[in-house]
Amino acid sequence: MSDAATRDDIADESDRLHHHVRTVLRVGISLSVVLIASGLALHVASGADDAPAVRLGDLFARGADPGLVVTALGIVVLALTPAFRVLALVGLWWRERDYRFVVVALAVVATLAASVLLGKGG
């Protein structure tokens, strides 16, 4: 196999992997929009005319407003979408053997995980 053919194969694989990363973003954003819109519709249909501040832990308590639960789930999906993108990029850069970027991306993932685990909600 020639060097040109090998470079073309690598470029094709890289394009496919970048497509998967873009798909992660599209799916995450689309899913969050659907969940947020559905949750708001459920909340309004229940006769509520306000949206109280709610902690995530309160959403899964017995008797929680289903509209608020679905809306909050949409917000969580939206917030996690960039983290999933970073994880997808780890896979992409690993396949491309670009280990310097893998290390940086894993440091970002570790920082995100630490901030979630150590953070305090108000």
mmCIF file of C-alpha atoms in Angstrom:
data_model
loop_
_atom_site.group_PDB
_atom_site.id
_atom_site.type_symbol
_atom_site.label_atom_id
_atom_site.label_comp_id
_atom_site.label_asym_id
_atom_site.label_seq_id
_atom_site.Cartn_x
_atom_site.Cartn_y
_atom_site.Cartn_z
ATOM 1 C CA MET A 1 0.000 0.000 0.000
ATOM 2 C CA SER A 2 1.367 3.404 -0.931
ATOM 3 C CA ASP A 3 1.920 6.295 1.457
ATOM 4 C CA ALA A 4 -0.781 8.311 -0.316
ATOM 5 C CA ALA A 5 -3.338 5.523 0.152
ATOM 6 C CA THR A 6 -2.402 5.206 3.818
ATOM 7 C CA ARG A 7 -2.792 8.965 4.332
ATOM 8 C CA ASP A 8 -6.179 8.839 2.596
ATOM 9 C CA ASP A 9 -7.318 5.996 4.865
ATOM 10 C CA ILE A 10 -6.196 7.901 7.955
ATOM 11 C CA ALA A 11 -7.958 11.049 6.736
ATOM 12 C CA ASP A 12 -11.170 9.086 6.046
ATOM 13 C CA GLU A 13 -11.093 7.546 9.517
ATOM 14 C CA SER A 14 -10.424 10.949 11.081
ATOM 15 C CA ASP A 15 -13.390 12.430 9.201
ATOM 16 C CA ARG A 16 -15.610 9.585 10.435
ATOM 17 C CA LEU A 17 -14.492 10.089 14.016
ATOM 18 C CA HIS A 18 -15.049 13.854 13.815
ATOM 19 C CA HIS A 19 -18.529 13.115 12.473
ATOM 20 C CA HIS A 20 -19.207 11.008 15.593
ATOM 21 C CA VAL A 21 -18.090 13.873 17.828
ATOM 22 C CA ARG A 22 -20.439 16.254 16.003
ATOM 23 C CA THR A 23 -23.223 13.689 16.384
ATOM 24 C CA VAL A 24 -22.680 13.611 20.160
ATOM 25 C CA LEU A 25 -23.242 17.379 20.273
ATOM 26 C CA ARG A 26 -26.290 17.286 17.996
ATOM 27 C CA VAL A 27 -27.959 14.459 19.901
ATOM 28 C CA GLY A 28 -27.247 16.034 23.295
ATOM 29 C CA ILE A 29 -28.586 19.419 22.289
ATOM 30 C CA SER A 30 -31.612 17.968 20.482
ATOM 31 C CA LEU A 31 -32.484 15.697 23.403
ATOM 32 C CA SER A 32 -32.172 18.548 25.884
ATOM 33 C CA VAL A 33 -34.385 20.834 23.790
ATOM 34 C CA VAL A 34 -37.062 18.137 23.520
ATOM 35 C CA LEU A 35 -36.914 17.413 27.257
ATOM 36 C CA ILE A 36 -36.999 21.073 28.291
ATOM 37 C CA ALA A 37 -39.888 21.898 25.925
ATOM 38 C CA SER A 38 -41.812 18.791 27.012
ATOM 39 C CA GLY A 39 -41.239 19.541 30.667
ATOM 40 C CA LEU A 40 -42.383 23.124 30.277
ATOM 41 C CA ALA A 41 -45.488 21.965 28.406
ATOM 42 C CA LEU A 42 -46.277 19.433 31.158
ATOM 43 C CA HIS A 43 -45.730 22.057 33.829
ATOM 44 C CA VAL A 44 -48.010 24.589 32.141
ATOM 45 C CA ALA A 45 -50.633 21.906 31.380
ATOM 46 C CA SER A 46 -50.758 21.057 35.090
ATOM 47 C CA GLY A 47 -52.094 24.553 35.694
ATOM 48 C CA ALA A 48 -48.927 25.968 37.196
ATOM 49 C CA ASP A 49 -48.090 29.546 36.395
ATOM 50 C CA ASP A 50 -44.690 29.693 38.070
ATOM 51 C CA ALA A 51 -41.426 27.800 38.070
ATOM 52 C CA PRO A 52 -40.067 27.557 41.593
ATOM 53 C CA ALA A 53 -36.381 27.112 42.300
ATOM 54 C CA VAL A 54 -35.757 23.410 42.767
ATOM 55 C CA ARG A 55 -32.759 21.374 43.878
ATOM 56 C CA LEU A 56 -31.939 18.305 41.835
ATOM 57 C CA GLY A 57 -32.412 16.079 44.880
ATOM 58 C CA ASP A 58 -35.945 17.452 45.358
ATOM 59 C CA LEU A 59 -36.944 16.504 41.832
ATOM 60 C CA PHE A 60 -36.923 12.800 42.539
ATOM 61 C CA ALA A 61 -38.872 13.054 45.780
ATOM 62 C CA ARG A 62 -42.307 11.533 45.875
ATOM 63 C CA GLY A 63 -44.897 13.968 44.560
ATOM 64 C CA ALA A 64 -42.504 16.119 42.506
ATOM 65 C CA ASP A 65 -44.065 17.967 39.580
ATOM 66 C CA PRO A 66 -43.443 15.784 36.481
ATOM 67 C CA GLY A 67 -43.021 18.873 34.312
ATOM 68 C CA LEU A 68 -40.242 20.200 36.516
ATOM 69 C CA VAL A 69 -38.579 16.772 36.630
ATOM 70 C CA VAL A 70 -38.516 16.509 32.823
ATOM 71 C CA THR A 71 -37.322 20.109 32.462
ATOM 72 C CA ALA A 72 -34.529 19.560 34.986
ATOM 73 C CA LEU A 73 -33.521 16.361 33.204
ATOM 74 C CA GLY A 74 -33.256 18.386 29.976
ATOM 75 C CA ILE A 75 -31.039 20.916 31.712
ATOM 76 C CA VAL A 76 -28.830 18.131 33.090
ATOM 77 C CA VAL A 77 -28.495 16.616 29.605
ATOM 78 C CA LEU A 78 -27.606 20.048 28.221
ATOM 79 C CA ALA A 79 -24.996 20.555 30.943
ATOM 80 C CA LEU A 80 -23.456 17.107 30.376
ATOM 81 C CA THR A 81 -23.291 17.375 26.572
ATOM 82 C CA PRO A 82 -19.906 19.175 26.519
ATOM 83 C CA ALA A 83 -18.490 16.582 28.931
ATOM 84 C CA PHE A 84 -19.620 13.784 26.609
ATOM 85 C CA ARG A 85 -18.005 15.664 23.739
ATOM 86 C CA VAL A 86 -14.707 15.742 25.614
ATOM 87 C CA LEU A 87 -14.997 11.990 26.215
ATOM 88 C CA ALA A 88 -15.706 11.447 22.510
ATOM 89 C CA LEU A 89 -12.631 13.525 21.691
ATOM 90 C CA VAL A 90 -10.544 11.329 24.003
ATOM 91 C CA GLY A 91 -11.579 8.356 21.872
ATOM 92 C CA LEU A 92 -10.914 10.239 18.650
ATOM 93 C CA TRP A 93 -7.461 11.407 19.693
ATOM 94 C CA TRP A 94 -6.603 7.964 21.060
ATOM 95 C CA ARG A 95 -7.443 6.422 17.679
ATOM 96 C CA GLU A 96 -5.380 9.104 15.963
ATOM 97 C CA ARG A 97 -2.517 8.397 18.413
ATOM 98 C CA ASP A 98 -2.429 12.032 19.465
ATOM 99 C CA TYR A 99 -1.682 11.204 23.075
ATOM 100 C CA ARG A 100 -0.803 14.748 24.093
ATOM 101 C CA PHE A 101 -4.421 15.790 23.443
ATOM 102 C CA VAL A 102 -5.681 12.621 25.161
ATOM 103 C CA VAL A 103 -3.845 13.648 28.328
ATOM 104 C CA VAL A 104 -5.213 17.193 28.147
ATOM 105 C CA ALA A 105 -8.767 15.954 27.537
ATOM 106 C CA LEU A 106 -8.524 13.483 30.418
ATOM 107 C CA ALA A 107 -7.333 16.332 32.650
ATOM 108 C CA VAL A 108 -10.442 18.277 31.606
ATOM 109 C CA VAL A 109 -12.647 15.254 32.401
ATOM 110 C CA ALA A 110 -10.946 14.863 35.795
ATOM 111 C CA THR A 111 -11.479 18.563 36.538
ATOM 112 C CA LEU A 112 -15.152 18.342 35.570
ATOM 113 C CA ALA A 113 -15.637 15.225 37.688
ATOM 114 C CA ALA A 114 -13.919 16.833 40.672
ATOM 115 C CA SER A 115 -16.033 19.971 40.371
ATOM 116 C CA VAL A 116 -19.228 17.894 40.328
ATOM 117 C CA LEU A 117 -18.158 15.675 43.216
ATOM 118 C CA LEU A 118 -16.743 18.470 45.379
ATOM 119 C CA GLY A 119 -19.185 21.222 44.462
ATOM 120 C CA LYS A 120 -21.912 22.292 46.824
ATOM 121 C CA GLY A 121 -25.377 23.127 45.560
ATOM 122 C CA GLY A 122 -27.217 26.030 47.028
#
